[in-house]
CSV table of C-alpha atoms in Angstrom, one decimal:
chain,number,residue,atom,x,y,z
A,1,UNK,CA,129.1,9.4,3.7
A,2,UNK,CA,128.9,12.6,1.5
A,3,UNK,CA,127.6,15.6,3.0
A,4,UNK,CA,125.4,15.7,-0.3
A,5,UNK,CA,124.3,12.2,0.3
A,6,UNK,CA,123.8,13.0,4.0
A,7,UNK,CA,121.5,15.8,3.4
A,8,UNK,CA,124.0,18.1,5.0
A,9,UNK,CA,125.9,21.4,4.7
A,10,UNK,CA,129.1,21.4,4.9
A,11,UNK,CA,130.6,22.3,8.7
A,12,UNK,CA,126.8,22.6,9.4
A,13,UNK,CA,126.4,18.6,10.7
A,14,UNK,CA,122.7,19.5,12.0
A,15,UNK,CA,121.3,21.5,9.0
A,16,UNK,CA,118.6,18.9,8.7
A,17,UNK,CA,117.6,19.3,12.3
A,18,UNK,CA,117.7,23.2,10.9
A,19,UNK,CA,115.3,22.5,8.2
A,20,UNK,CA,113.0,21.1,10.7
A,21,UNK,CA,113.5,23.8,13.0
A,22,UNK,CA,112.8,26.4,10.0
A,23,UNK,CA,109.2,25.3,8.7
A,24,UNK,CA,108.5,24.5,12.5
A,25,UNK,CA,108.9,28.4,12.9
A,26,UNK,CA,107.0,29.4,10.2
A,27,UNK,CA,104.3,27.4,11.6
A,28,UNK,CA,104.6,29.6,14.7
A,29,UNK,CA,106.2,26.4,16.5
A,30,UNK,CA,109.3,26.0,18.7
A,31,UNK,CA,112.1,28.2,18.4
A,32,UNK,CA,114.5,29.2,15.8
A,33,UNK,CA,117.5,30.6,17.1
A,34,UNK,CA,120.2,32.0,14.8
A,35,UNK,CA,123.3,32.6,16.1
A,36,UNK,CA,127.1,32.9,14.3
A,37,UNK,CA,130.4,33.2,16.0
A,38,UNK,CA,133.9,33.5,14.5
A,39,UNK,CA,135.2,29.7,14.3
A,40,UNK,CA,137.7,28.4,16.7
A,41,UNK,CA,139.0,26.8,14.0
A,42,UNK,CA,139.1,27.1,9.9
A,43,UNK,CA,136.6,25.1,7.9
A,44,UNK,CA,138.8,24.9,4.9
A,45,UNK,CA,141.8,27.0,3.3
A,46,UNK,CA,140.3,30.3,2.0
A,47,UNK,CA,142.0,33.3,1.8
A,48,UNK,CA,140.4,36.6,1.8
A,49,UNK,CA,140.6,38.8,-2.0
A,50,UNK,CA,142.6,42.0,-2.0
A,51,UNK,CA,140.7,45.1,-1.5
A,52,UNK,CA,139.1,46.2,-5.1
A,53,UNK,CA,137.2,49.1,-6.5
A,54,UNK,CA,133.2,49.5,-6.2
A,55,UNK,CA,132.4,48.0,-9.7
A,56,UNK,CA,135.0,44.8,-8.6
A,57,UNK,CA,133.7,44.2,-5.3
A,58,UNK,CA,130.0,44.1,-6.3
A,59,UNK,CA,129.7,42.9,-9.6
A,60,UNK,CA,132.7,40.6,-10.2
A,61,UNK,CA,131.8,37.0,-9.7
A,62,UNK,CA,134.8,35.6,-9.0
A,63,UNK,CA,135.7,38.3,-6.8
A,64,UNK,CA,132.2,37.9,-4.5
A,65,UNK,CA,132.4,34.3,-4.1
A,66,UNK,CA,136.0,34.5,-2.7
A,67,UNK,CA,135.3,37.3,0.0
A,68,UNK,CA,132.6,34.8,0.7
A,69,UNK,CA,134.0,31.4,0.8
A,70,UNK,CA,136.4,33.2,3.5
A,71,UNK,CA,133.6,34.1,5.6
A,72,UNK,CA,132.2,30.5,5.5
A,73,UNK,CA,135.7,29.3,6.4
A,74,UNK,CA,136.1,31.5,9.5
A,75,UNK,CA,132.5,31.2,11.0
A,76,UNK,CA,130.5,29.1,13.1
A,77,UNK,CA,126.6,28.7,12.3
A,78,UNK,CA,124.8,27.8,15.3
A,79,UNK,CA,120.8,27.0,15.4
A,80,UNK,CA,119.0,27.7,12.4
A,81,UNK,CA,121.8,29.9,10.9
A,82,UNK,CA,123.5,28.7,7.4
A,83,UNK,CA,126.1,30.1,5.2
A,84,UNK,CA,124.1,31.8,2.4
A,85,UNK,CA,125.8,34.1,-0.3
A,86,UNK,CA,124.1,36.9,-0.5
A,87,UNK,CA,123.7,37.8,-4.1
A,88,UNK,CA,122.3,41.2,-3.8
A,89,UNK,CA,123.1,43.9,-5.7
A,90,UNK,CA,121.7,46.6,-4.0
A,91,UNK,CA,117.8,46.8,-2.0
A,92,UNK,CA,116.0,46.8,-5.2
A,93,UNK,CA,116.6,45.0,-7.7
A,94,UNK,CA,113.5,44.6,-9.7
A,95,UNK,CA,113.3,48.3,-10.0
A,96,UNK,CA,116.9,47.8,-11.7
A,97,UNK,CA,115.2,44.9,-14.3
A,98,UNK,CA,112.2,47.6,-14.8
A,99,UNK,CA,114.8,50.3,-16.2
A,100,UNK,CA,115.7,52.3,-13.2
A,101,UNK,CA,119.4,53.0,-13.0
A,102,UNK,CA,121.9,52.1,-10.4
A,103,UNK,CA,124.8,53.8,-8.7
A,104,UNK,CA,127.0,52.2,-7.2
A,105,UNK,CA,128.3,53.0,-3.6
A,106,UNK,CA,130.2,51.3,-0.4
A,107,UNK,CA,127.3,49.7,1.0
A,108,UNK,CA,124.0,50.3,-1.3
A,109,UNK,CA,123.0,51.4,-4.0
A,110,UNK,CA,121.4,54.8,-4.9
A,111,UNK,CA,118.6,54.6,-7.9
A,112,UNK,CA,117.9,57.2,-10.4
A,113,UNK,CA,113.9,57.3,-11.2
A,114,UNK,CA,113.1,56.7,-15.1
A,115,UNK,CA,109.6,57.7,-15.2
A,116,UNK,CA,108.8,61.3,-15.5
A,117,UNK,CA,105.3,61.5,-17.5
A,118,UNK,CA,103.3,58.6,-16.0
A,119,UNK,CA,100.2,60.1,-18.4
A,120,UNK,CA,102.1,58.5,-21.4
A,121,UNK,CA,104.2,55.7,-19.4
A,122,UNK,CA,104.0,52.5,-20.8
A,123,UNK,CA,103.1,49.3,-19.0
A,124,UNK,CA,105.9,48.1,-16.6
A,125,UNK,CA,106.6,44.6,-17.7
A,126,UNK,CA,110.0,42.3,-16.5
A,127,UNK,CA,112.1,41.1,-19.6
A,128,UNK,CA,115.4,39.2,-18.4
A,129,UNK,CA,117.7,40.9,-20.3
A,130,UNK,CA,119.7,44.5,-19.9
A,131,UNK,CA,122.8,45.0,-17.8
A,132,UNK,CA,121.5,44.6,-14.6
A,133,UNK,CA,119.8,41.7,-15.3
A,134,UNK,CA,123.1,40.5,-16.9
A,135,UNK,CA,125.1,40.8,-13.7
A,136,UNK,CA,122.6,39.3,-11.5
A,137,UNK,CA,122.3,36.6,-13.4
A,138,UNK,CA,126.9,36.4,-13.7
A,139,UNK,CA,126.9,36.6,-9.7
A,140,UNK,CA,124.7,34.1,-8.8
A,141,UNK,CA,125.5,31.5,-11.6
A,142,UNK,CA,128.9,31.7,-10.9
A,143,UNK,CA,127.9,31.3,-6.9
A,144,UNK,CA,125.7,28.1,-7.6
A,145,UNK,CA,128.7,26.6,-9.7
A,146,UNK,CA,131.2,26.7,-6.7
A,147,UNK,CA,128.6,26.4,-3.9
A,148,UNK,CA,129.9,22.5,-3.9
A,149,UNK,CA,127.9,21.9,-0.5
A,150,UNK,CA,129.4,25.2,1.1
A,151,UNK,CA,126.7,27.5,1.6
A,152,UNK,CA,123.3,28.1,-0.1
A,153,UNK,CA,122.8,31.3,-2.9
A,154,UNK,CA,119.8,33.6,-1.9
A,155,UNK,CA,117.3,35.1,-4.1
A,156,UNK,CA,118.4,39.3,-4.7
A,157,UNK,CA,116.8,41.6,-2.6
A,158,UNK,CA,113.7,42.3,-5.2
A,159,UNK,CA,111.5,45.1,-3.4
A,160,UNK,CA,108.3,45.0,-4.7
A,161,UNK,CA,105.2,47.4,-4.5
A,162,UNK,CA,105.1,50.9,-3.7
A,163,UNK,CA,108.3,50.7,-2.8
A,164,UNK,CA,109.6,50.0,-6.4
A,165,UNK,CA,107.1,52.6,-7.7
A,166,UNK,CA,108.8,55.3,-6.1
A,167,UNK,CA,111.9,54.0,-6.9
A,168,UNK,CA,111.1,54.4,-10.7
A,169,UNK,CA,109.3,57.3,-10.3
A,170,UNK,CA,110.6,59.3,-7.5
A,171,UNK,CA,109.6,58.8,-3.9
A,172,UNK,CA,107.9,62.6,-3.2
A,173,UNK,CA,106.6,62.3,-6.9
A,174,UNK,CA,105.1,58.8,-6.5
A,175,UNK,CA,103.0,60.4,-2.9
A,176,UNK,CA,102.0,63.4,-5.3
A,177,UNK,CA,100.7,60.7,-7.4
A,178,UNK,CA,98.7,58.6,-5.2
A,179,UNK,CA,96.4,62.5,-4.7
A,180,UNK,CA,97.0,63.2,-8.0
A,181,UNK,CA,96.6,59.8,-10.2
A,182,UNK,CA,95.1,56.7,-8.1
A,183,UNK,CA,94.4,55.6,-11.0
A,184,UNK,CA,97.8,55.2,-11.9
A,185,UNK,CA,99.3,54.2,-9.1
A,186,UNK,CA,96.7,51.3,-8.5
A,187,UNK,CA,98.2,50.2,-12.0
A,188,UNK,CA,101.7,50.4,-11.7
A,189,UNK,CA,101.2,48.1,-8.4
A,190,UNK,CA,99.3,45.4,-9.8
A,191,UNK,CA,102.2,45.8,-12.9
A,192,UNK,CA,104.9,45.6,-10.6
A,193,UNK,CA,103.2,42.7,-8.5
A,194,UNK,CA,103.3,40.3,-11.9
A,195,UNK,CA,106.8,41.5,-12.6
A,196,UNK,CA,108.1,40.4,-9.4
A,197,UNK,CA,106.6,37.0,-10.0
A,198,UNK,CA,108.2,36.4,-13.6
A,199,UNK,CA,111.7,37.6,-12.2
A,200,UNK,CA,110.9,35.6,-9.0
A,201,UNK,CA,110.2,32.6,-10.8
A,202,UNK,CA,113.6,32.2,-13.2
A,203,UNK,CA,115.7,33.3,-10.9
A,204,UNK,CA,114.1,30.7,-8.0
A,205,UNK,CA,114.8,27.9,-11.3
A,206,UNK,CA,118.7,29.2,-11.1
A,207,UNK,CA,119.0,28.8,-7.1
A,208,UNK,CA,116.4,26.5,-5.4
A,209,UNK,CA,118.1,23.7,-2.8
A,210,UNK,CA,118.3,20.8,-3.3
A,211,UNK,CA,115.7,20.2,-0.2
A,212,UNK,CA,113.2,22.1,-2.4
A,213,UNK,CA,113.8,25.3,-0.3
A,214,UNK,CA,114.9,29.3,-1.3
A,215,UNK,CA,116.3,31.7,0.9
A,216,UNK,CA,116.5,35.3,0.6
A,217,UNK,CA,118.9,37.9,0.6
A,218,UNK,CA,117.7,40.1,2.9
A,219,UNK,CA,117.2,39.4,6.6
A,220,UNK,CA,118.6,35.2,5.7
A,221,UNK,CA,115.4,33.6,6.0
A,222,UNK,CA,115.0,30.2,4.6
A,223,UNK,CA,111.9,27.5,3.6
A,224,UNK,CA,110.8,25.6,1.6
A,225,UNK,CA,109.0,26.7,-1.9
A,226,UNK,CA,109.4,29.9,-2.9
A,227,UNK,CA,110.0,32.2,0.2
A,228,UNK,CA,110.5,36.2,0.2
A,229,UNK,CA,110.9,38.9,2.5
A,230,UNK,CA,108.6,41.6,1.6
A,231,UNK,CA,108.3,45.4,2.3
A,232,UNK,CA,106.8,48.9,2.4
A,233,UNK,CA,109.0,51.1,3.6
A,234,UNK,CA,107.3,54.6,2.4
A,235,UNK,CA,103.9,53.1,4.1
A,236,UNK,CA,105.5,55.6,6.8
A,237,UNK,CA,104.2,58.3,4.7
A,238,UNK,CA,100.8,57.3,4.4
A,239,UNK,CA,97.4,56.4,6.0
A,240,UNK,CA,96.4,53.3,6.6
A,241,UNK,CA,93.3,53.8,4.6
A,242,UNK,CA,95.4,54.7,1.7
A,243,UNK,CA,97.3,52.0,2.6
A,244,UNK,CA,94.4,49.3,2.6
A,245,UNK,CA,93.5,51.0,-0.9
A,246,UNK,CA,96.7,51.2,-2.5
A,247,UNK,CA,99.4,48.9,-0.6
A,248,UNK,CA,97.4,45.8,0.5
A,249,UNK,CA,95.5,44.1,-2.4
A,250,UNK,CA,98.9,43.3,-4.3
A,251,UNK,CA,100.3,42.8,-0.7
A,252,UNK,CA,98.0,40.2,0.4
A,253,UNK,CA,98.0,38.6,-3.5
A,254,UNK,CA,101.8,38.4,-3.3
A,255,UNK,CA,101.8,36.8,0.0
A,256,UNK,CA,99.3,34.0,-1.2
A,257,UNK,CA,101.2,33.3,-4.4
A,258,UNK,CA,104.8,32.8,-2.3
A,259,UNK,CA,105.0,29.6,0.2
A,260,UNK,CA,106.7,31.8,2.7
A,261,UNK,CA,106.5,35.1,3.3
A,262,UNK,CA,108.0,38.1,6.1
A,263,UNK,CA,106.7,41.4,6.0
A,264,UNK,CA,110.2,43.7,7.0
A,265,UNK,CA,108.5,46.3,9.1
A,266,UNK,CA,111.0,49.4,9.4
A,267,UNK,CA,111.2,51.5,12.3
A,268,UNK,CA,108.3,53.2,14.5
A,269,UNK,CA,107.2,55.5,11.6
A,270,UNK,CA,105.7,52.1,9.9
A,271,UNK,CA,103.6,51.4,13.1
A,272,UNK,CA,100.2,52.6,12.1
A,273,UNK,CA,100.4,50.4,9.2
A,274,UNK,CA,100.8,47.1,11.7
A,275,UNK,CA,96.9,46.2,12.3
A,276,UNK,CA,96.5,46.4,8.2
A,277,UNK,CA,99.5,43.9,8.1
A,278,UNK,CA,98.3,41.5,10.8
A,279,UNK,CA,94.9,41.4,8.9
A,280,UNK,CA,96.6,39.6,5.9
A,281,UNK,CA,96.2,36.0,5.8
A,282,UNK,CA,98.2,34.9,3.8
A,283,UNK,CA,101.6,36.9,5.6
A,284,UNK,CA,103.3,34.3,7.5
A,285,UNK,CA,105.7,36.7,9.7
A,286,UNK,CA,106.8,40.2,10.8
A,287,UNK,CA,110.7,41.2,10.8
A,288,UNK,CA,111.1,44.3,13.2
A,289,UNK,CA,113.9,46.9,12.4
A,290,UNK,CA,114.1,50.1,15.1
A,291,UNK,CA,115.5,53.0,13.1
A,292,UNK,CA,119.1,54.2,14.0
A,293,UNK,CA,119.1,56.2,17.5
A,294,UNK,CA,116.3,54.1,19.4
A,295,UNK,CA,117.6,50.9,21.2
A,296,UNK,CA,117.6,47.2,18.9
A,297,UNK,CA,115.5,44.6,18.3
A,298,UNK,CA,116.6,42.6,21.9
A,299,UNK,CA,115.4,45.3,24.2
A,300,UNK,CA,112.6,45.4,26.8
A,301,UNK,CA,111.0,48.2,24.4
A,302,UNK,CA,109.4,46.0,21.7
A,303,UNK,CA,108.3,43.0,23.7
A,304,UNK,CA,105.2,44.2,23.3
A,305,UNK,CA,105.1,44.4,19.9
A,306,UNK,CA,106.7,40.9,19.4
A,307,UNK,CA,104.0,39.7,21.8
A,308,UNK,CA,101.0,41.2,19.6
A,309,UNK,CA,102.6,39.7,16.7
A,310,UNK,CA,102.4,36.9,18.1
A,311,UNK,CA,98.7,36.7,19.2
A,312,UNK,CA,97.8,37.5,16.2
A,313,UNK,CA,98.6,34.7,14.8
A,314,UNK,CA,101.8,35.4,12.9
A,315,UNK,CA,105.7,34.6,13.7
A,316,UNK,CA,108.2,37.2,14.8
A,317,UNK,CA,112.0,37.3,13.2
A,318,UNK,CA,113.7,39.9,15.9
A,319,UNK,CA,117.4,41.1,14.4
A,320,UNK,CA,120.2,42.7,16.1
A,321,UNK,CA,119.7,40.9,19.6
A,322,UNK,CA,122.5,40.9,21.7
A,323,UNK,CA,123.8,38.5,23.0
A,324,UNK,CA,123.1,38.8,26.7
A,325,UNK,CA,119.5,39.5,25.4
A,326,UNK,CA,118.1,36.4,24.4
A,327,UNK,CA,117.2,34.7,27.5
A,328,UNK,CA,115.2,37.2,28.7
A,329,UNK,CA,113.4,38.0,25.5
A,330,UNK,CA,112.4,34.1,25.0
A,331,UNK,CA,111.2,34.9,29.1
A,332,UNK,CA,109.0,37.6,28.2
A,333,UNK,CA,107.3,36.1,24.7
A,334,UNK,CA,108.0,32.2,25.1
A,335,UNK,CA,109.9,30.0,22.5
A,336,UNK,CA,106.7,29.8,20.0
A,337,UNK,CA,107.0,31.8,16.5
A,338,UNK,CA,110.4,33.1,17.3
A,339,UNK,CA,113.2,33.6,15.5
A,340,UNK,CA,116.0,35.0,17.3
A,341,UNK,CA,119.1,36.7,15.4
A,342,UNK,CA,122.3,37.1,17.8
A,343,UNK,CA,125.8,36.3,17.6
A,344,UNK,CA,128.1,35.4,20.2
A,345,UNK,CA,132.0,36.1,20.9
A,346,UNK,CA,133.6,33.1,20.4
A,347,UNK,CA,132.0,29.6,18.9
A,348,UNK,CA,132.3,28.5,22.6
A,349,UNK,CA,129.9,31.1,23.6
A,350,UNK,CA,127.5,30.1,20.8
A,351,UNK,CA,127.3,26.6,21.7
A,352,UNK,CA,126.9,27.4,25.4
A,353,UNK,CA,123.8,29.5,24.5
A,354,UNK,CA,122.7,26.8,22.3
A,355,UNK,CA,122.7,24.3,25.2
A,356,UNK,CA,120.6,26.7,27.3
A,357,UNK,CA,117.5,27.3,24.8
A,358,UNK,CA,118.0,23.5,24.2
A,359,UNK,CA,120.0,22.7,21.1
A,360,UNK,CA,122.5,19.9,21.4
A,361,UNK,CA,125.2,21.1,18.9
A,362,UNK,CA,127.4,18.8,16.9
């Protein structure tokens, strides 16, 4: 039997029992526990590209899926994990399709704001044309056509909201702006919120799965319908009352539109905005990032916070767990609405961790 027939991945055996365990977590059931390890042995004959310039080694096709289809060859996907290709260009993409511009560098890329007058800015509308749109579009067409089983192709990294405001407009001039023109602001949002939708919606036609599911590029997440990971990340410079005024409506109406969605909530800073966030319906999940200098997303410190998640009705995704760390964070917030990111030293080590949280591997 064909993996395709089988309703497999290829070298992932129990990706059904995946797909299960996936939904069941957005339902804030059971565990989800993602864990990679480098492969005892190769999947299949891939050999890594030759080191390339910035332009080669984000925007050439060929080049992408290659570096790719080596990592998928060398690495064990234990749990819920997958291979996805990651067809980012950059944390922001719909700010790129809006007309911001784009700088490449090593590992992001740096925007250059495009609005300077808003008093005579025209409406922000998505077309799918323009460079970046064009390379998108390259990438991930040319990742779907040699997929062939492999690995699934993520949705960019869009960015959405006050987030992509700022990055057309400037991030101190976009705060400036929510004193100076509310107005405005309000605007732009509810703008930006139907862009995202139109870009969401053809680039979901050009990767949806096969099992009516979408993952996304940031974070790896995976459902079915039309999932996203969503964000605020200069909420850290406002209230929560100008939050609930300027953030949340086109929050919450994003959330309801998508069939899953995980709010990334980014470091301590962001805190004051978590009751707002845990108030929204229609938000299926928190991600939790600490910021650089405080200890990750395993330790003793944010069990608490995972916990009050959790009671409150939403799931928890908790990244950069070590490996020693799992156990005693499923001890301190129980199996229920959590998904667990980890990897282990050796695919041995993966599958004995596996066994212990009860997961039979394959």
């Amino acid at each position: 039997m064909s993996m395709e027939s089988s309703g497999e991945l290829v070298g992932k055996p129990d990706w059904s029992r995946a797909r299960r365990a996936w939904e069941d977590w957005w339902q804030r059931k059971g565990l989800a526990l993602f864990v990679t390890a480098p492969r005892e042995t190769p999947l299949f004959a891939a050999d890594a590209p030759d080191s390339a310039d910035l332009r080669t080694r984000w925007l050439d096709p060929d080049h992408r899926v290659r570096r790719h289809l080596h990592t998928v060859a060398n690495t064990f996907y234990g749990g819920v994990a997958y291979p996805m290709f990651d067809t980012q260009i950059g944390p922001g993409s719909l700010g790129l399709f809006l007309g911001c511009g784009g700088e490449l560098a090593e590992t992001t890329v740096w925007y250059e704001p495009v609005i300077t007058d808003p008093d005579h800015c025209p409406a922000l509308s998505f077309r799918p044309e323009g460079y970046w749109w064009e390379r998108h579009v390259e990438v991930m067409d040319e990742a779907v056509r040699r997929a062939e089983g492999r690995y699934l192709v993520s949705i960019p990294d869009l960015i959405e909201n006050l987030d992509t405001l700022a990055q057309l407009r400037g991030p101190q001039e976009v705060l400036y702006d929510i004193v100076d023109r509310p107005a405005w602001v309000e605007r732009a949002i509810w703008e930006i919120n139907d862009a995202f939708k139109a870009c969401y919606d053809l680039l979901w036609e050009r990767v949806r799965d096969r099992w009516g599911g979408s993952c996304w590029s940031a974070f790896q997440v995976w459902g079915v319908g039309k999932v996203a990971k969503v964000q605020c990340d200069i909420c850290c410079a406002i209230s929560p009352a100008a939050f609930r005024r300027f953030v949340q409506p086109a929050l919450a109406d994003q959330c309801a539109w998508l069939d899953r969605s995980i709010f990334h909530l980014d470091g301590t800073q962001a805190m004051p905005q978590l009751d707002n966030l845990l108030s929204i319906e229609a938000l299926d999940a928190i991600e939790w990032t600490p910021q650089a200098g405080i200890p990750g997303g395993g330790a003793p410190e944010w069990y608490e916070l995972y916990r009050r998640v959790l009671s409150a009705g939403k799931s928890v995704q908790a990244i950069g767990v070590g490996y020693d760390e799992v156990l005693p964070l499923l001890d301190a917030t129980g199996p229920d609405g959590m998904l667990i990111m980890t990897s282990a030293p050796s695919e041995q080590a993966a599958r004995d961790l596996l066994n212990r949280v009860g997961w039979r591997t394959l």
